[in-house]
Coordinates of C-alpha atoms and ligand atoms in Angstrom, one line a residue:
M1 CA -6.1 14.2 -52.9
N2 CA -8.8 16.2 -51.1
D3 CA -6.6 18.9 -50.0
V4 CA -7.0 21.5 -52.7
R5 CA -6.9 24.5 -50.3
Q6 CA -3.6 25.9 -51.5
P7 CA -4.3 25.8 -55.2
G8 CA -7.8 27.3 -54.6
S9 CA -6.4 30.3 -52.6
E10 CA -3.5 30.8 -55.0
Y11 CA -5.8 30.8 -58.0
F12 CA -8.1 33.2 -56.3
A13 CA -5.2 35.6 -55.5
S14 CA -3.9 35.4 -59.0
L15 CA -7.3 36.6 -60.3
F16 CA -8.7 39.0 -57.7
G17 CA -5.7 39.8 -55.5
G18 CA -5.5 39.1 -51.8
A19 CA -7.0 36.2 -49.9
P20 CA -10.5 34.7 -50.1
E21 CA -12.7 34.9 -47.1
G22 CA -13.0 31.2 -47.2
L23 CA -12.8 28.0 -49.2
W24 CA -15.8 25.7 -49.6
S25 CA -15.8 22.3 -51.5
A26 CA -18.3 19.8 -52.7
P27 CA -17.8 16.3 -54.2
G28 CA -19.0 14.7 -57.4
R29 CA -21.0 11.5 -56.9
V30 CA -21.3 8.1 -58.3
N31 CA -24.6 6.4 -58.1
L32 CA -24.3 2.9 -56.7
I33 CA -27.8 2.0 -57.9
G34 CA -31.2 3.6 -58.6
E35 CA -31.1 5.2 -62.0
H36 CA -33.7 7.6 -63.3
T37 CA -35.7 6.9 -60.2
D38 CA -35.3 10.3 -58.6
Y39 CA -37.7 12.2 -60.8
N40 CA -40.2 9.3 -60.4
D41 CA -40.3 9.9 -56.6
G42 CA -38.4 6.7 -56.2
F43 CA -35.3 5.4 -54.4
A44 CA -31.6 6.0 -55.3
F45 CA -28.4 5.1 -53.5
P46 CA -25.5 7.3 -54.5
I47 CA -22.2 8.0 -52.8
A48 CA -20.2 11.2 -52.7
I49 CA -16.8 10.6 -54.2
D50 CA -13.3 11.7 -53.2
K51 CA -13.1 14.2 -56.1
R52 CA -14.2 17.7 -55.3
T53 CA -14.8 21.2 -56.6
T54 CA -13.5 24.0 -54.4
V55 CA -14.7 27.6 -54.5
A56 CA -12.6 30.4 -53.0
A57 CA -15.0 33.3 -52.3
R58 CA -14.9 36.8 -51.0
A59 CA -17.8 39.3 -50.6
R60 CA -17.5 42.6 -52.5
A61 CA -18.7 46.1 -51.5
D62 CA -20.9 46.3 -54.6
R63 CA -23.5 44.1 -56.3
L64 CA -21.1 42.6 -58.9
L65 CA -20.5 38.8 -59.3
R66 CA -17.2 37.8 -60.8
V67 CA -16.7 34.1 -61.4
A68 CA -13.7 32.2 -62.8
S69 CA -12.9 28.6 -63.3
I70 CA -9.4 27.2 -63.6
S71 CA -10.7 25.0 -66.4
F72 CA -11.7 27.9 -68.6
P73 CA -10.1 31.2 -69.6
G74 CA -11.3 34.5 -68.4
V75 CA -13.5 36.0 -65.7
V76 CA -17.3 36.2 -66.2
E77 CA -19.1 39.2 -64.7
A78 CA -22.7 39.7 -63.9
S79 CA -24.7 42.1 -61.7
L80 CA -26.8 40.6 -58.9
D81 CA -29.5 43.0 -60.1
G82 CA -29.6 41.8 -63.7
L83 CA -29.3 38.0 -63.3
D84 CA -31.6 36.5 -66.0
P85 CA -31.9 32.7 -65.9
D86 CA -32.7 32.7 -69.6
S87 CA -29.5 34.4 -70.7
L88 CA -26.9 32.6 -68.7
T89 CA -24.7 30.3 -70.9
G90 CA -21.6 28.2 -70.9
W91 CA -19.8 27.0 -67.7
A92 CA -20.6 30.2 -65.8
A93 CA -24.4 29.3 -66.0
Y94 CA -23.8 26.8 -63.1
P95 CA -22.3 29.2 -60.5
L96 CA -24.4 32.2 -61.7
G97 CA -27.5 30.0 -62.0
V98 CA -27.0 29.1 -58.3
A99 CA -26.6 32.7 -57.4
W100 CA -29.8 33.5 -59.3
A101 CA -31.7 30.6 -57.5
M102 CA -30.4 31.9 -54.2
T103 CA -31.6 35.4 -54.8
Q104 CA -35.0 33.9 -55.5
A105 CA -34.9 32.1 -52.2
A106 CA -33.7 35.2 -50.4
A107 CA -36.4 37.3 -52.2
G108 CA -39.0 35.3 -50.2
D109 CA -37.3 36.6 -47.0
G110 CA -37.0 40.1 -48.4
A111 CA -33.2 39.8 -48.1
A112 CA -32.3 39.8 -51.9
S113 CA -31.6 43.6 -52.1
R114 CA -29.2 43.4 -49.2
L115 CA -26.9 40.7 -50.7
A116 CA -23.3 41.6 -51.5
G117 CA -21.5 41.0 -54.8
M118 CA -19.0 38.2 -54.7
D119 CA -15.7 37.1 -56.3
L120 CA -15.7 33.4 -56.8
A121 CA -12.8 31.2 -58.1
L122 CA -13.4 27.5 -58.9
T123 CA -10.9 24.7 -59.0
S124 CA -11.9 21.0 -59.4
D125 CA -10.6 17.5 -59.8
V126 CA -14.0 16.1 -60.7
P127 CA -13.8 14.8 -64.3
A128 CA -16.3 16.7 -66.4
G129 CA -18.7 14.9 -68.8
A130 CA -18.1 11.5 -67.2
G131 CA -21.5 11.2 -65.4
L132 CA -19.9 12.0 -62.0
S133 CA -21.9 15.2 -61.5
S134 CA -19.2 17.7 -61.9
S135 CA -22.0 20.2 -62.4
A136 CA -23.6 19.3 -59.0
A137 CA -20.2 19.7 -57.4
V138 CA -20.0 23.2 -58.7
E139 CA -23.6 24.0 -57.7
C140 CA -23.3 22.7 -54.2
A141 CA -19.9 24.3 -53.4
V142 CA -21.2 27.6 -54.6
A143 CA -24.5 27.3 -52.9
L144 CA -22.8 26.5 -49.6
A145 CA -20.4 29.4 -49.9
L146 CA -23.1 31.9 -50.8
N147 CA -25.4 30.5 -48.0
D148 CA -22.6 31.2 -45.5
L149 CA -21.4 34.5 -46.8
W150 CA -24.9 35.8 -47.4
E151 CA -26.0 34.4 -44.0
L152 CA -29.2 32.9 -45.5
G153 CA -29.4 30.0 -43.1
L154 CA -30.8 27.5 -45.7
D155 CA -30.5 23.9 -44.8
R156 CA -28.9 21.2 -47.0
Q157 CA -32.1 20.0 -48.4
E158 CA -33.0 23.6 -49.5
L159 CA -29.5 24.0 -50.9
A160 CA -30.0 20.7 -52.9
R161 CA -33.2 22.1 -54.4
I162 CA -31.4 25.3 -55.2
G163 CA -28.8 23.4 -57.2
Q164 CA -31.5 21.4 -58.9
L165 CA -33.4 24.6 -59.8
A166 CA -30.3 26.1 -61.3
E167 CA -29.7 22.9 -63.4
N168 CA -33.4 22.7 -64.5
R169 CA -34.1 26.4 -65.2
V170 CA -30.8 27.8 -66.2
V171 CA -28.9 24.9 -67.8
G172 CA -32.2 23.4 -69.2
A173 CA -31.6 19.9 -68.0
P174 CA -34.8 18.4 -66.5
T175 CA -32.9 16.4 -63.9
G176 CA -33.9 15.2 -60.4
I177 CA -32.6 15.8 -56.9
M178 CA -30.1 12.9 -56.6
D179 CA -26.8 14.5 -57.6
Q180 CA -27.1 17.6 -55.4
S181 CA -28.4 15.4 -52.5
A182 CA -25.4 13.1 -52.8
S183 CA -23.0 16.0 -53.0
L184 CA -24.4 17.8 -50.0
L185 CA -25.2 14.8 -47.8
G186 CA -22.4 12.3 -48.5
E187 CA -20.4 10.7 -45.7
P188 CA -17.1 8.8 -45.8
D189 CA -17.7 5.0 -46.3
H190 CA -21.4 5.4 -46.5
G191 CA -24.0 5.5 -49.3
I192 CA -27.0 7.8 -49.1
L193 CA -30.3 6.1 -49.4
L194 CA -32.6 8.8 -50.9
D195 CA -36.4 8.5 -50.8
C196 CA -37.2 11.1 -53.4
Q197 CA -40.9 11.1 -52.4
S198 CA -40.6 11.9 -48.7
L199 CA -37.1 13.5 -49.2
L200 CA -36.0 11.5 -46.2
T201 CA -32.4 10.3 -46.4
E202 CA -30.4 7.7 -44.6
S203 CA -26.7 7.1 -44.5
V204 CA -26.0 3.4 -44.9
A205 CA -22.5 1.9 -44.1
L206 CA -21.0 0.3 -47.2
G207 CA -18.5 -1.9 -45.3
F208 CA -16.3 -2.0 -48.4
A209 CA -13.0 -1.9 -46.4
S210 CA -13.9 -4.8 -44.2
A211 CA -15.1 -6.8 -47.2
G212 CA -11.9 -6.1 -49.0
V213 CA -13.7 -4.6 -52.0
G214 CA -13.8 -1.2 -53.7
L215 CA -15.3 0.7 -56.6
L216 CA -13.7 1.3 -60.0
V217 CA -15.1 4.0 -62.2
I218 CA -14.7 3.3 -66.0
D219 CA -15.0 6.7 -67.7
T220 CA -15.7 5.7 -71.3
R221 CA -14.8 9.3 -72.4
T222 CA -17.9 9.3 -74.6
S223 CA -19.8 12.5 -73.7
H224 CA -23.3 12.9 -72.5
S225 CA -25.5 15.9 -72.0
H226 CA -28.8 15.9 -70.1
A227 CA -29.9 19.0 -71.8
D228 CA -30.3 16.9 -75.0
G229 CA -33.3 14.9 -76.0
G230 CA -32.7 11.4 -74.5
Y231 CA -33.0 12.2 -70.8
A232 CA -36.1 14.4 -71.3
S233 CA -37.8 11.8 -73.5
R234 CA -37.2 9.1 -70.9
R235 CA -38.7 11.4 -68.3
R236 CA -41.8 12.0 -70.5
S237 CA -42.3 8.3 -71.0
C238 CA -42.3 7.8 -67.3
E239 CA -44.8 10.6 -66.8
D240 CA -47.0 9.2 -69.6
G241 CA -46.9 5.7 -68.0
A242 CA -47.9 7.1 -64.6
R243 CA -50.8 9.0 -66.1
L244 CA -52.1 6.1 -68.1
L245 CA -51.9 3.9 -65.0
G246 CA -53.7 6.5 -62.9
V247 CA -51.0 7.3 -60.4
G248 CA -49.3 10.5 -59.6
S249 CA -45.8 9.0 -60.0
L250 CA -44.4 5.6 -60.8
R251 CA -43.3 5.3 -57.1
A252 CA -46.9 4.3 -56.4
L253 CA -46.4 1.1 -58.3
G254 CA -44.6 -2.1 -57.3
P255 CA -43.8 -5.5 -59.0
D256 CA -47.4 -6.7 -58.6
D257 CA -48.6 -3.9 -60.9
L258 CA -46.5 -5.1 -63.9
P259 CA -49.1 -7.4 -65.4
R260 CA -51.7 -4.5 -65.4
A261 CA -49.0 -2.2 -66.9
A262 CA -48.2 -4.7 -69.6
A263 CA -51.9 -5.0 -70.5
L264 CA -52.4 -1.2 -70.7
L265 CA -49.3 0.3 -72.1
D266 CA -47.6 0.2 -75.5
G267 CA -44.5 -2.0 -75.5
Q268 CA -41.9 0.9 -75.2
T269 CA -43.7 2.7 -72.4
Y270 CA -44.1 -0.6 -70.6
R271 CA -40.4 -1.3 -70.7
R272 CA -39.6 2.2 -69.4
V273 CA -42.1 1.7 -66.5
R274 CA -40.7 -1.8 -65.8
H275 CA -37.2 -0.3 -65.4
I276 CA -38.4 2.2 -62.8
I277 CA -40.5 -0.3 -60.8
T278 CA -37.8 -3.0 -60.8
E279 CA -35.0 -0.5 -60.2
N280 CA -36.7 0.9 -57.1
Q281 CA -36.9 -2.7 -55.8
R282 CA -33.2 -3.3 -56.6
V283 CA -32.2 -0.2 -54.5
L284 CA -34.1 -1.6 -51.5
D285 CA -32.7 -5.1 -52.1
T286 CA -29.1 -3.7 -52.4
V287 CA -29.4 -1.8 -49.1
A288 CA -31.0 -4.9 -47.4
A289 CA -28.2 -7.2 -48.8
L290 CA -25.5 -4.7 -47.6
R291 CA -26.9 -4.8 -44.1
T292 CA -27.5 -8.5 -43.8
S293 CA -24.8 -10.1 -46.0
G294 CA -22.2 -7.4 -46.7
A295 CA -20.8 -5.7 -49.8
A296 CA -19.8 -8.9 -51.7
A297 CA -23.5 -9.8 -51.9
I298 CA -24.8 -6.8 -53.9
G299 CA -23.2 -7.8 -57.3
P300 CA -26.4 -9.4 -58.8
F301 CA -28.4 -6.3 -58.2
L302 CA -25.8 -4.1 -60.0
N303 CA -25.7 -6.5 -62.9
E304 CA -29.5 -6.7 -63.2
S305 CA -29.7 -2.9 -63.0
H306 CA -27.4 -2.7 -66.0
L307 CA -29.5 -5.1 -68.1
S308 CA -32.6 -3.1 -67.2
M309 CA -31.0 0.1 -68.4
R310 CA -29.7 -1.5 -71.5
D311 CA -32.8 -3.4 -72.6
D312 CA -35.8 -1.6 -70.9
F313 CA -34.8 2.0 -70.4
E314 CA -32.4 1.9 -73.4
I315 CA -29.9 4.5 -72.1
S316 CA -26.7 2.5 -72.4
T317 CA -24.1 2.7 -75.3
P318 CA -21.8 0.1 -76.9
E319 CA -18.9 1.5 -74.9
L320 CA -20.8 1.3 -71.6
D321 CA -22.0 -2.2 -72.4
L322 CA -18.4 -3.3 -73.1
A323 CA -17.1 -1.7 -69.9
V324 CA -19.7 -3.6 -67.9
S325 CA -19.3 -7.0 -69.7
S326 CA -15.5 -6.9 -69.6
A327 CA -15.5 -6.0 -65.9
Q328 CA -17.8 -8.9 -65.2
E329 CA -15.8 -11.3 -67.3
L330 CA -12.6 -10.2 -65.5
G331 CA -14.2 -11.2 -62.2
A332 CA -15.9 -8.0 -60.9
I333 CA -18.5 -8.7 -58.2
G334 CA -20.9 -6.6 -60.1
A335 CA -20.9 -3.8 -62.7
R336 CA -23.3 -1.3 -64.3
M337 CA -23.4 1.9 -66.1
T338 CA -24.0 4.8 -63.7
G339 CA -25.6 8.2 -64.1
G340 CA -28.0 9.5 -66.7
G341 CA -26.7 7.4 -69.6
F342 CA -26.0 8.0 -73.3
G343 CA -22.3 8.0 -72.5
G344 CA -20.2 8.7 -69.4
A345 CA -19.1 6.1 -66.9
A346 CA -19.7 2.6 -65.7
L347 CA -18.8 1.4 -62.2
A348 CA -17.5 -2.0 -61.1
L349 CA -17.4 -3.4 -57.6
V350 CA -14.2 -5.4 -57.4
R351 CA -12.1 -7.2 -54.8
N352 CA -9.2 -5.0 -53.9
D353 CA -6.7 -7.7 -55.0
D354 CA -8.3 -7.7 -58.5
A355 CA -8.5 -4.0 -59.1
A356 CA -5.3 -3.6 -61.1
R357 CA -5.9 -6.7 -63.2
V358 CA -9.5 -5.6 -64.0
S359 CA -8.4 -2.1 -64.9
A360 CA -5.7 -3.3 -67.2
G361 CA -8.0 -5.9 -68.7
I362 CA -10.7 -3.3 -69.5
A363 CA -8.1 -1.1 -71.2
R364 CA -7.0 -4.0 -73.4
T365 CA -10.6 -4.9 -74.3
F366 CA -11.3 -1.3 -75.4
A367 CA -8.1 -1.2 -77.4
R368 CA -9.1 -4.4 -79.2
A369 CA -12.6 -2.9 -80.0
G370 CA -11.0 0.2 -81.4
Y371 CA -12.6 2.4 -78.8
T372 CA -11.0 5.5 -77.2
A373 CA -8.9 4.4 -74.2
P374 CA -11.1 4.6 -71.1
H375 CA -10.1 6.3 -67.9
V376 CA -10.3 3.7 -65.1
F377 CA -9.8 4.8 -61.5
P378 CA -10.9 3.9 -58.0
V379 CA -13.3 6.1 -56.0
A380 CA -14.0 6.0 -52.3
A381 CA -17.2 7.3 -50.5
S382 CA -16.3 10.6 -49.0
G383 CA -17.8 13.5 -47.1
G384 CA -20.3 15.9 -48.6
A385 CA -20.0 19.6 -49.1
R386 CA -18.2 21.5 -46.4
R387 CA -16.3 24.7 -45.5
D388 CA -12.6 23.9 -45.7
L389 CA -11.1 27.1 -44.5
Ligands
GLA401 C1 -28.6 12.5 -63.9 C2 -29.6 13.4 -63.2 C3 -30.1 12.8 -61.9 C4 -30.6 11.4 -62.2 C5 -29.6 10.6 -63.0 C6 -30.2 9.3 -63.4 O1 -27.4 12.3 -63.2 O2 -28.9 14.7 -62.9 O3 -31.1 13.6 -61.4 O4 -31.9 11.5 -62.8 O5 -29.2 11.3 -64.2 O6 -30.4 8.5 -62.3

């Protein structure tokens, strides 16, 4: 499934002629637990998944950037000299936004004027709009390719920040660092524990195979966009809560601070803050349970996380709630919506023997409710961004 080399090279040749200089790929991610915690300096625990975006790339003799995606018609052209973050639109804003962010990083080293133009051809099997960070997969694959071909020598944390900057500034989504970190730092069979304050990361063995369990993604096929109001308004509530409680970020608070928060904040802001405080704790509890008791023990934290997002952070939808409750009723070890919310996907941790039955059962429940048929598929923790060829 990961081997998209041939299609990537063929697609490149069909557009630009000849062979690319190389192929780079980066995965989408699914967040096991720790939602909306990243921009609150908190903890998150995502995995890189076995669905990837590949970019075939070749440097040019001039300063032209040409980008194409197999998912969209046409080739988009821009000059390296005229990249304006405010005027990039559509799908090409992601790769070109990364190129812009990298020219900013290179400008600091005085290298920007020496950078070569580039032909870039993108192929992907990361579902778009499902909350699996198809955009981070594009950003990280392109960032890694440009970093190599432009010989900028940026490390993976710097590349993650470049992807995030492209997303924030060019795409206009005020997102955190989780998606790009997962895509760049993922390892097979491991989750990545992110401390978004210190930016320290740790790979934690999931032990899913030995426990006989796996993850199902339930893409509700209801769309979400973090450039819309919901995500930004949640972020503002968290910032308001931190300010009113006299801390730089909600990371500074723990469960013991909840009574003071309840006394000081209005009901809605309090619930937003309570989600972040309890979610940070659930990330740490999940990692501790994985280490001491194994994968089958983390179900309650996933289930509680979903309730917190549904009732306190209010980012779930009827489709996501139904995906989670039906997975739970069908015997999943745990389930929760995953990603930014307002649509997209849920995940369920299931025993391997139950996976087919749970998938079929969820499809039946959705049909009975009159909802669009969900796309239910297994994902495995896989390696992060890499050069493939
Ligand atoms: C989106 C953002 C991430 C993170 C999640 C919620 O995926 O891109 O930075 O905030 O939502 O956890």
